[in-house]
Coordinates of C-alpha atoms and ligand atoms in Angstrom, one line a residue:
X1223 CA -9.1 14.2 7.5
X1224 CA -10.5 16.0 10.7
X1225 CA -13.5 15.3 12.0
X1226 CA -16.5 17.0 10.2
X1227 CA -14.5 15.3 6.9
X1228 CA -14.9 12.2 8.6
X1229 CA -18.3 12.6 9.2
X1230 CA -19.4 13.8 5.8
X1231 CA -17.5 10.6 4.1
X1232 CA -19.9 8.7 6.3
X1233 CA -22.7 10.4 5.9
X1234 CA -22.4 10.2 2.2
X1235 CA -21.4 6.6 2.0
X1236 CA -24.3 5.8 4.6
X1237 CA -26.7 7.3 2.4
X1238 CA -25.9 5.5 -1.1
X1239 CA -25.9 2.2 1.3
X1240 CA -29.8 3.0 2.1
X1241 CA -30.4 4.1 -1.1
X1242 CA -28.7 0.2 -2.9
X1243 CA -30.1 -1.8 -0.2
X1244 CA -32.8 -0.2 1.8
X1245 CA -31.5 0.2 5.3
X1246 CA -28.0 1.2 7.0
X1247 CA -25.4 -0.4 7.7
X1248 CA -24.7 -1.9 10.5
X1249 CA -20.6 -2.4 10.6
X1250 CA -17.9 -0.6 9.0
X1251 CA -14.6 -1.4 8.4
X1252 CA -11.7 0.6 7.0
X1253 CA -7.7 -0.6 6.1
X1254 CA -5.1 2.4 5.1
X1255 CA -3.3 2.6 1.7
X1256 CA 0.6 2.7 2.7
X1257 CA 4.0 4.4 1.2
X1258 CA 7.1 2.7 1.6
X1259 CA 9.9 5.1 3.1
X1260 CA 12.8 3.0 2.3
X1261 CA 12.9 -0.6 0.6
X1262 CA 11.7 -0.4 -3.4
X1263 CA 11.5 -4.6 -4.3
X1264 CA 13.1 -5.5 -1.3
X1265 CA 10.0 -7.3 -0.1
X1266 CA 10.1 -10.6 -2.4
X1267 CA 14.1 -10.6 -2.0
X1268 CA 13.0 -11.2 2.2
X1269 CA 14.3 -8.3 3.2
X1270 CA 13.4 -5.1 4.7
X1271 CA 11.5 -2.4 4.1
X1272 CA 10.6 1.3 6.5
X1273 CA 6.9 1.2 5.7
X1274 CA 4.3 3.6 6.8
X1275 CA 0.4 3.2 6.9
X1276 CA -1.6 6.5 6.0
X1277 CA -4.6 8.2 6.3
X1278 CA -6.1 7.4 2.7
X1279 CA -8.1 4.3 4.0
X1280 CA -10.5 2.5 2.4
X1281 CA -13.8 2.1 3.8
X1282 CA -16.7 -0.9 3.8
X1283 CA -19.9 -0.3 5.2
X1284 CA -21.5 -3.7 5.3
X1285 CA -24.4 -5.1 6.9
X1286 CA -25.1 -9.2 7.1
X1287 CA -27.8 -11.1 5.0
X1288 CA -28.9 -14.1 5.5
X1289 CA -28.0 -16.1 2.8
X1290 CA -24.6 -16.5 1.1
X1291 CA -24.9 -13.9 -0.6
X1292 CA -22.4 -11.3 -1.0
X1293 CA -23.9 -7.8 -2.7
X1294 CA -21.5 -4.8 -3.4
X1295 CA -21.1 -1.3 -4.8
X1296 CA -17.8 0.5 -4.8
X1297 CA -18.4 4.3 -5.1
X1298 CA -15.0 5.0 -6.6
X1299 CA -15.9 3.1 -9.7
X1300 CA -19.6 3.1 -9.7
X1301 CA -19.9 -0.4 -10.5
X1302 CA -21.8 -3.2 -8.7
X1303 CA -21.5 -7.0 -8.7
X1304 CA -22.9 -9.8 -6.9
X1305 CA -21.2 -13.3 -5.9
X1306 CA -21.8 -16.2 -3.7
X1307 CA -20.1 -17.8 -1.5
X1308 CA -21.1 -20.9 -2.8
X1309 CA -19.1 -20.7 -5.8
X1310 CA -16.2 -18.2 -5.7
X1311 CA -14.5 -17.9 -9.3
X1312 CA -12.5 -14.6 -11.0
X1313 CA -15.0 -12.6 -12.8
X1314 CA -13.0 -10.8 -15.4
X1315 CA -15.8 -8.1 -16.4
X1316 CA -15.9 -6.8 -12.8
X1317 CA -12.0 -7.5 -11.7
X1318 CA -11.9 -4.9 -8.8
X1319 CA -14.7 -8.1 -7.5
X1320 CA -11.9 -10.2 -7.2
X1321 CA -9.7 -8.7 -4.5
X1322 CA -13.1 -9.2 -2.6
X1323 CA -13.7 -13.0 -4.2
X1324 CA -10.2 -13.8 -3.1
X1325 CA -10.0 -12.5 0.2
X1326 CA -13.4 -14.9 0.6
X1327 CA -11.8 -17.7 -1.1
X1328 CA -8.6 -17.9 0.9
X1329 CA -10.5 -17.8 4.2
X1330 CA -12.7 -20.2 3.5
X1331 CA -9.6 -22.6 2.7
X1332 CA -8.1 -21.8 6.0
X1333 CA -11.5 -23.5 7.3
X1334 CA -12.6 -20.0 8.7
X1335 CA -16.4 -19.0 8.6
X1336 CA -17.6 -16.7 5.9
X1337 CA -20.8 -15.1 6.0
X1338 CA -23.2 -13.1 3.7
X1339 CA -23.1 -9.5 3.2
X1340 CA -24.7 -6.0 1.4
X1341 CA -21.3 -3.6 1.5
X1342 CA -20.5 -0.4 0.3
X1343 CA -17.0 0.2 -0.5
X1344 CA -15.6 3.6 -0.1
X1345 CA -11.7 4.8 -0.8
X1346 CA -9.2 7.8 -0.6
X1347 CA -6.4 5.8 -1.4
X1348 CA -5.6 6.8 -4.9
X1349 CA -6.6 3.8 -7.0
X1350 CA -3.4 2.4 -9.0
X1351 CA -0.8 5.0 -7.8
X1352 CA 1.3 2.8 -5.9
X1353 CA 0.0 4.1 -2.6
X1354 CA -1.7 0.6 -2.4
X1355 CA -5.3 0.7 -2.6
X1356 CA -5.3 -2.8 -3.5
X1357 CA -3.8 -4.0 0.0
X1358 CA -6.3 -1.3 1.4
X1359 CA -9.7 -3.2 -0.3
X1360 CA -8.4 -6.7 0.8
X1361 CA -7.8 -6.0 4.4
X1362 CA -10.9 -4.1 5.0
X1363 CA -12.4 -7.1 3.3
X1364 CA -11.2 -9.3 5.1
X1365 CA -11.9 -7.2 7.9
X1366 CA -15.9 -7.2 7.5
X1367 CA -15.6 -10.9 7.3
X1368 CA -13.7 -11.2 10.7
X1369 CA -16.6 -9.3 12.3
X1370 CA -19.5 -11.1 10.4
X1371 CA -17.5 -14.8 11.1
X1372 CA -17.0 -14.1 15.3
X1373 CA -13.3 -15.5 14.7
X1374 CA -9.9 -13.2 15.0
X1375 CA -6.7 -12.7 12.7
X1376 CA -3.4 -11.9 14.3
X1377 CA -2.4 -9.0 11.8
X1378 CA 0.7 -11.1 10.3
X1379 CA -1.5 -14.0 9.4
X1380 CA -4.2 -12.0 8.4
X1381 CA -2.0 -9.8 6.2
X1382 CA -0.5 -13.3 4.7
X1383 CA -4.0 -14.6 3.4
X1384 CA -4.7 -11.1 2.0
X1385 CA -1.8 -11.1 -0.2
X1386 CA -2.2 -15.0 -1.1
X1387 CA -5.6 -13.8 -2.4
X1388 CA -4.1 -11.1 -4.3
X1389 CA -1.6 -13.4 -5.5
X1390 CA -3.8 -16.8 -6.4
X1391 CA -7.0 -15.3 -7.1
X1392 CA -6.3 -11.8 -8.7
X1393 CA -2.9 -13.1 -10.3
X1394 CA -0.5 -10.2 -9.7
X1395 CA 2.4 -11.5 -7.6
X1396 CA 2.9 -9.3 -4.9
X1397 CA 5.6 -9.2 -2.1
X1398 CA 4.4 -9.3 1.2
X1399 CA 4.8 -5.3 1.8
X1400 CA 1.3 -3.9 0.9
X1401 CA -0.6 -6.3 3.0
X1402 CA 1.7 -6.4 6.2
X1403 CA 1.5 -2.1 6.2
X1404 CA -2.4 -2.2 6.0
X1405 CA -2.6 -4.8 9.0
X1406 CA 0.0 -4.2 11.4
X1407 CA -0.1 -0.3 10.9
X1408 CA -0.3 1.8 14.2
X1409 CA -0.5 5.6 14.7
X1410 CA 2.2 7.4 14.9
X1411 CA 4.8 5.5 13.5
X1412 CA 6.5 4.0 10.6
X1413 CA 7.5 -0.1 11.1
X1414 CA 10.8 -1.4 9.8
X1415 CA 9.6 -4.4 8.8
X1416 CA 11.5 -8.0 8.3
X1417 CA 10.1 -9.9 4.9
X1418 CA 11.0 -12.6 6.0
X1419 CA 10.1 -13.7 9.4
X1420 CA 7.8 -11.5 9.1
X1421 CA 8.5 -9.4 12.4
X1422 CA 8.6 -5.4 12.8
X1423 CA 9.3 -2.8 15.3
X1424 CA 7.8 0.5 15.4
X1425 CA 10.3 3.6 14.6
X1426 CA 9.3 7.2 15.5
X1427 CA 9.7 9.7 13.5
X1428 CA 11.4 13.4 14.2
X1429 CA 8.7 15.4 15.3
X1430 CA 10.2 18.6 12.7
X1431 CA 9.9 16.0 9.9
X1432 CA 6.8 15.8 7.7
X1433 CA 6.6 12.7 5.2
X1434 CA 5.0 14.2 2.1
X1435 CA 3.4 12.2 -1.0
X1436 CA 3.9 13.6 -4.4
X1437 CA 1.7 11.8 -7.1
X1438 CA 3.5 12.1 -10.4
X1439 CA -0.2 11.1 -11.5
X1440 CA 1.6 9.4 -14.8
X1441 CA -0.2 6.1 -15.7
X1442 CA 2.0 3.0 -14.5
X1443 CA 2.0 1.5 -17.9
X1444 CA 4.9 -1.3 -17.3
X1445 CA 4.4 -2.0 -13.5
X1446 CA 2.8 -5.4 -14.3
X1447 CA 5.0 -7.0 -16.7
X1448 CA 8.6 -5.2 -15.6
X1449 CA 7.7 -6.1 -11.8
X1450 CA 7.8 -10.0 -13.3
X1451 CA 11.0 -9.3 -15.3
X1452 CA 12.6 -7.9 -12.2
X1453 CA 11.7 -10.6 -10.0
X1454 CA 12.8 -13.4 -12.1
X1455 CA 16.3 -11.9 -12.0
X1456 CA 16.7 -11.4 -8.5
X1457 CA 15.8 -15.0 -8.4
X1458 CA 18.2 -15.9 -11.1
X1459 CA 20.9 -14.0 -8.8
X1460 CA 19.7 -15.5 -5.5
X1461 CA 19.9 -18.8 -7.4
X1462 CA 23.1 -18.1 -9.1
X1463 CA 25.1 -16.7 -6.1
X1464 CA 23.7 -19.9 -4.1
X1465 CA 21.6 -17.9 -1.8
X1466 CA 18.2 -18.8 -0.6
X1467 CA 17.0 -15.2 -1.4
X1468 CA 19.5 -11.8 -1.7
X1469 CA 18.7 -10.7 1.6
X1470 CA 21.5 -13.5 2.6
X1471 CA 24.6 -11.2 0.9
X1472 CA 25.8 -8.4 2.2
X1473 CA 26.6 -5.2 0.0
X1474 CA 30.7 -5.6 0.7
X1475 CA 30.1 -9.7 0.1
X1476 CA 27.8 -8.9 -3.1
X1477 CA 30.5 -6.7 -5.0
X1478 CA 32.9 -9.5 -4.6
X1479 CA 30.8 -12.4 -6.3
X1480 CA 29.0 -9.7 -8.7
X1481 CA 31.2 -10.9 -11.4
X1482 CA 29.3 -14.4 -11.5
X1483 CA 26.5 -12.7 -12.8
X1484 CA 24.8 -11.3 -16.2
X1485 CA 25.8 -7.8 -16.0
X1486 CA 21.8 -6.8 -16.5
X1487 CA 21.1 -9.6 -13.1
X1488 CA 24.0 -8.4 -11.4
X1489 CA 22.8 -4.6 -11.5
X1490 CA 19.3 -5.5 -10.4
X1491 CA 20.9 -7.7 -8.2
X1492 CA 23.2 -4.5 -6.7
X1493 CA 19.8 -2.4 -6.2
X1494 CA 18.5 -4.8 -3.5
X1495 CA 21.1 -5.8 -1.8
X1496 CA 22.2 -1.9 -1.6
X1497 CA 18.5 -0.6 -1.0
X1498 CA 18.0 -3.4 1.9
X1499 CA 21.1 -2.1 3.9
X1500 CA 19.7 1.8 3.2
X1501 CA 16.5 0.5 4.8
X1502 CA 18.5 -0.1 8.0
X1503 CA 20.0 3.2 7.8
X1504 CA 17.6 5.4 7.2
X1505 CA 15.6 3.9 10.3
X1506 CA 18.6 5.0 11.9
X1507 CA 19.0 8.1 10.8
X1508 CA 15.1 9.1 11.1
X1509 CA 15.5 8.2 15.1
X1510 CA 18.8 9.9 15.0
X1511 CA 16.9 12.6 13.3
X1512 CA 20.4 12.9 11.0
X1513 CA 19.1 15.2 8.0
X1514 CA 22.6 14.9 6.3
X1515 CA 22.0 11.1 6.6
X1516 CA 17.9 11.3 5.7
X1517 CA 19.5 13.2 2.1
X1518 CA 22.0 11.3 1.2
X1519 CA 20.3 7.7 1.8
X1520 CA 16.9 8.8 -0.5
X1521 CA 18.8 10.3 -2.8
X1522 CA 21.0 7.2 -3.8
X1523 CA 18.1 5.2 -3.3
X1524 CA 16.4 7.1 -6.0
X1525 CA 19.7 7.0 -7.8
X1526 CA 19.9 3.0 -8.1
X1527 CA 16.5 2.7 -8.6
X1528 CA 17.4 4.5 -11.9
X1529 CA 20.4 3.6 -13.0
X1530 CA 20.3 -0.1 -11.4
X1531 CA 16.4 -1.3 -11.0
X1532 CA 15.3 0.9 -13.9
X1533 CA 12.1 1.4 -12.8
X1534 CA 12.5 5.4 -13.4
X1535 CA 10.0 7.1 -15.9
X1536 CA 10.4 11.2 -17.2
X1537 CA 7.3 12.0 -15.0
X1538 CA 9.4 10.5 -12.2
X1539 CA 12.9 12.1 -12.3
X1540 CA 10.6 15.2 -13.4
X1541 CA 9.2 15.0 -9.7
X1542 CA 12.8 14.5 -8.3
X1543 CA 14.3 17.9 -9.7
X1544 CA 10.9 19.6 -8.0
X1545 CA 10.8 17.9 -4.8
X1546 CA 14.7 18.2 -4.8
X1547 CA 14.9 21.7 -5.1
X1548 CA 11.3 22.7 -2.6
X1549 CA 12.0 24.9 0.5
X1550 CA 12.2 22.8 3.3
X1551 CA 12.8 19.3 1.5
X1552 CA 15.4 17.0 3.2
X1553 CA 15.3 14.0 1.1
X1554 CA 13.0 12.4 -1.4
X1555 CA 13.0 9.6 -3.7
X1556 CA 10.7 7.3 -5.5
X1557 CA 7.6 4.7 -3.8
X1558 CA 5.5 2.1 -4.7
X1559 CA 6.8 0.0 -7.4
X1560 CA 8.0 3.0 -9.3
X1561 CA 7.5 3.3 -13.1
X1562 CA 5.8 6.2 -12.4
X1563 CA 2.9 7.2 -9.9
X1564 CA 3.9 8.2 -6.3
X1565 CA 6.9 9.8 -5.0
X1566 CA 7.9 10.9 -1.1
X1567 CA 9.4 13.3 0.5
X1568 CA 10.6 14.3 4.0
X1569 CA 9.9 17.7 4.7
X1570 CA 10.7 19.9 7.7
X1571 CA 7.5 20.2 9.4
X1572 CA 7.6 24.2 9.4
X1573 CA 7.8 24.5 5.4
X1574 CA 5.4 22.1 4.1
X1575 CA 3.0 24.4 2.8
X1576 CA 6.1 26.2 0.9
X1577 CA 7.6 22.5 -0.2
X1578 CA 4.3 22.0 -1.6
X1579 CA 3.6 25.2 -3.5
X1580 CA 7.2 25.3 -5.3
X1581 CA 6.9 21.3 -6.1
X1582 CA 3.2 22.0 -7.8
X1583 CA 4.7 25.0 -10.1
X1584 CA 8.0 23.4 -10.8
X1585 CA 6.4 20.0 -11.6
X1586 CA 3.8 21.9 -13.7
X1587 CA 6.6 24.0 -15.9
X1588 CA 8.3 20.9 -16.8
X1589 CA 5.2 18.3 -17.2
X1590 CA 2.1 20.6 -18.0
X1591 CA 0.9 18.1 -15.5
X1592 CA -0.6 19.4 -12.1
X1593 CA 0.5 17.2 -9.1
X1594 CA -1.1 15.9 -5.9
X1595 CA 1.3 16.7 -2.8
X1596 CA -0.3 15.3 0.1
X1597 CA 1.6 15.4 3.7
X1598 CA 0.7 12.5 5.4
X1599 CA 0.9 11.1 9.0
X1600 CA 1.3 7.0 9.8
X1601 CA -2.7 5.5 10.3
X1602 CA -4.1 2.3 12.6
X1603 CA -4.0 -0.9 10.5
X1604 CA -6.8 -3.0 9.5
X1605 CA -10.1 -2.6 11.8
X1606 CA -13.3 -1.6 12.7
X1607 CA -13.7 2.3 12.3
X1608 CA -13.6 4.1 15.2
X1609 CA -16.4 6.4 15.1
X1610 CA -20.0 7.3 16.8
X1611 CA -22.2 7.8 13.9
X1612 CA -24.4 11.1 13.5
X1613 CA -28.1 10.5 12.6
X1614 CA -28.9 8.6 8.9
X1615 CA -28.0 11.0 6.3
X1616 CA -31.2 10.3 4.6
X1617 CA -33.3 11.4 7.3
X1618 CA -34.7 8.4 8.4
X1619 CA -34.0 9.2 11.8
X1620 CA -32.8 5.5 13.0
X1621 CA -30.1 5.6 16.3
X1622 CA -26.8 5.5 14.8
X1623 CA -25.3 2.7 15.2
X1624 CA -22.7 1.4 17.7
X1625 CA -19.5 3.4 17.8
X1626 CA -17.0 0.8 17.8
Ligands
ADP22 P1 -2.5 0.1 -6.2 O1 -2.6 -1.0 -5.3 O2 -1.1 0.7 -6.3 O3 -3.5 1.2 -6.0 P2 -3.2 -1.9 -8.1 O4 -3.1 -2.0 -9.6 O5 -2.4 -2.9 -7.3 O6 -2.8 -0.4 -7.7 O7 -4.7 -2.0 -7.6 C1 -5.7 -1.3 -8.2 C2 -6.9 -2.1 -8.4 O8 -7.5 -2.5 -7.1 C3 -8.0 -1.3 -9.1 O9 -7.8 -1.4 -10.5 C4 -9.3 -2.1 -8.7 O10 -9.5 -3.3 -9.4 C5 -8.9 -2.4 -7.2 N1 -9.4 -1.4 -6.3 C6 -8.7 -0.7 -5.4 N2 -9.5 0.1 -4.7 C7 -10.8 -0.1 -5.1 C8 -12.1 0.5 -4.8 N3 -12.2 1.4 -3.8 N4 -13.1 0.0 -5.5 C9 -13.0 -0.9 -6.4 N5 -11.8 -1.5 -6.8 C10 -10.7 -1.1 -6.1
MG23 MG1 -1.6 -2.9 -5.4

């Protein structure tokens, strides 16, 4: 988004804040969506995974109240609830509250200050695409409440108590990924990240290289209950093999014990401990800026993610044969959790517009199903927004407030 975007998102979301609760607001807070580059499942199996924060955010525009009170409207669903902090239990007729109860909930148990709040909630992450939007709406909630509460989160801890929210108080079981991406992002670069101690270093990009998001947009109808499935039998294999998790095996080590296991657990098994060691590779290969390497790597990724994880869908290995044969692609492969929704692709910087044109027709002829291709560059994690307002959108004519 350039700038006058920028601008207009704010003006808009300023003005249906003064037109729910009277006046502006006073803070605003935003947290990126993310796309995994390397690692699918390797986060619960505490091990790596190249992750990248982008600029789909999502946005809160808040202001205190005395009280405790919290009052909210998200524009993408046009839906409003109402909870206090008095009393913080799921509501299940207004679930997309709960990543906002949680956050609350799991702060407040960690002895931290939580204060009232009137928010508008604003997102261009893609809601249920994989790209994260979840992650995105805890973060920037727990954002508003670090500024409202006067107390700080180092972004590991603060990513930690986002996902335990999402976990305990939302119920899905989430790896670590989501919420680490949306805290610890910075611009400009991707983060090989360690699931386990929880420790990541930054690793540049080639400059010729574009990271490009193409949105199968099929629904993800058996993320929730295959990501459990999956999950239990890495466990099993960890538990099987003796290991405190299958980050502890190597891939040369793994096909020697294999035979212990299930064949079913041994090929979910195979997927993670390969796709772990790729996500050491391609980090490699990206600073190398080794194309040949970048190909090969997504492509068996992709490949065992198939085959091995079977998380693949028709929409999905529809989108690999279009982004897979796009001008200008150099490797691509499946994100998020898979069973649909996103996909990336690294493009050469120079042919992105021509990547993008062939993938929309070619994903069209074989799906009747238009795509979103959207290049993306790595976003800041979790934080205030970093803007000078322009004058109320409503006309009131109030200062703008403080650019943070
Ligand atoms: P993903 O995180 O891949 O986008 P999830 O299923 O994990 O998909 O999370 C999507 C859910 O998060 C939505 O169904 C909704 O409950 C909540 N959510 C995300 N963004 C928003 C938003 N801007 N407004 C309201 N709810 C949201
Ligand atoms: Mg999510």
């Amino acid at each position: 988004m350039n700038r006058s975007d920028l601008q207009q998102r704010q003006a808009s979301v300023r003005q249906v804040f003064e037109q729910r609760f009277g006046s502006a607001p006073t803070l605003w807070c935003r947290a990126p969506g993310r796309v995994d580059l390397m690692g699918s499942h390797t986060d619960y199996n505490l091990g790596h995974v190249l992750t990248m924060p982008i600029g789909f955010d999502t946005w809160i525009a808040a202001r205190p109240r005395a009280g405790r009170l919290v009052r909210l409207h998200t524009m993408n669903l046009d839906a409003e609830n109402s909870f206090s902090l008095e009393a913080l239990a799921p509501d299940s007729g207004h679930r997309w509250s709960n990543y906002l109860r949680g956050v609350a909930q799991v702060l407040q148990a960690e002895g931290l200050e939580t204060a009232g709040f009137d928010g508008v909630i604003h997102s261009t992450v893609p809601i249920g695409s994989g790209l994260s939007s979840s992650a995105a709406l805890e973060c920037a909630a727990a954002t508003v409440f670090e500024a409202l509460g006067g107390w700080r989160l180092e972004p590991a801890r603060k990513a930690l108590l986002c996902q335990r929210a999402e976990n305990q108080f939302v119920g899905v079981n989430c790896g670590i990924l989501d919420q680490y991406t949306s805290c610890a992002g910075e611009q400009d670069c991707a983060l090989l990240l360690d699931c386990r101690d929880l420790s990541s270093r930054r690793v540049r990009l080639p400059a010729s290289l574009q990271v490009v998001i193409c949105d199968t947009r099929s629904k993800r109808e058996l993320a929730g209950s295959e990501y459990g499935r999956r999950r239990a039998q890495c466990e099993a294999g960890a538990r099987q093999l003796g290991l405190q998790a299958l980050r502890d095996i190597t891939v040369e080590q793994f096909r020697q014990r294999a035979p212990e296991l299930p064949a079913e657990v041994a090929r979910r098994c195979r997927f993670i401990v390969e796709e772990n060691e790729r996500v050491l590779q391609l980090a490699a290969a990206l600073e190398a800026a080794d194309f040949g390497a970048i190909g090969r790597l997504t492509a068996e990724s992709f490949q065992g993610a198939c085959s091995l994880y079977e998380i693949g869908a028709p929409a999905m290995d529809a989108m690999m044969r279009a982004m897979t044969a796009a001008p200008g692609v150099v490797g691509a492969r499946q994100a998020g959790a898979g069973f649909g929704g996103c996909m990336v692709a690294f493009v050469e910087a120079s042919r992105v517009a021509a990547f993008a044109a062939a993938v929309g027709e070619a994903y069209f002829a074989a799906t009747q199903v238009r795509p979103e291709v959207h290049p993306v560059a790595a976003a800041a994690g979790a934080g205030l927004l970093a803007l000078d307002l322009p004058a109320s959108a409503s006309g009131t004519g109030k200062p703008a407030g403080p650019a943070f």
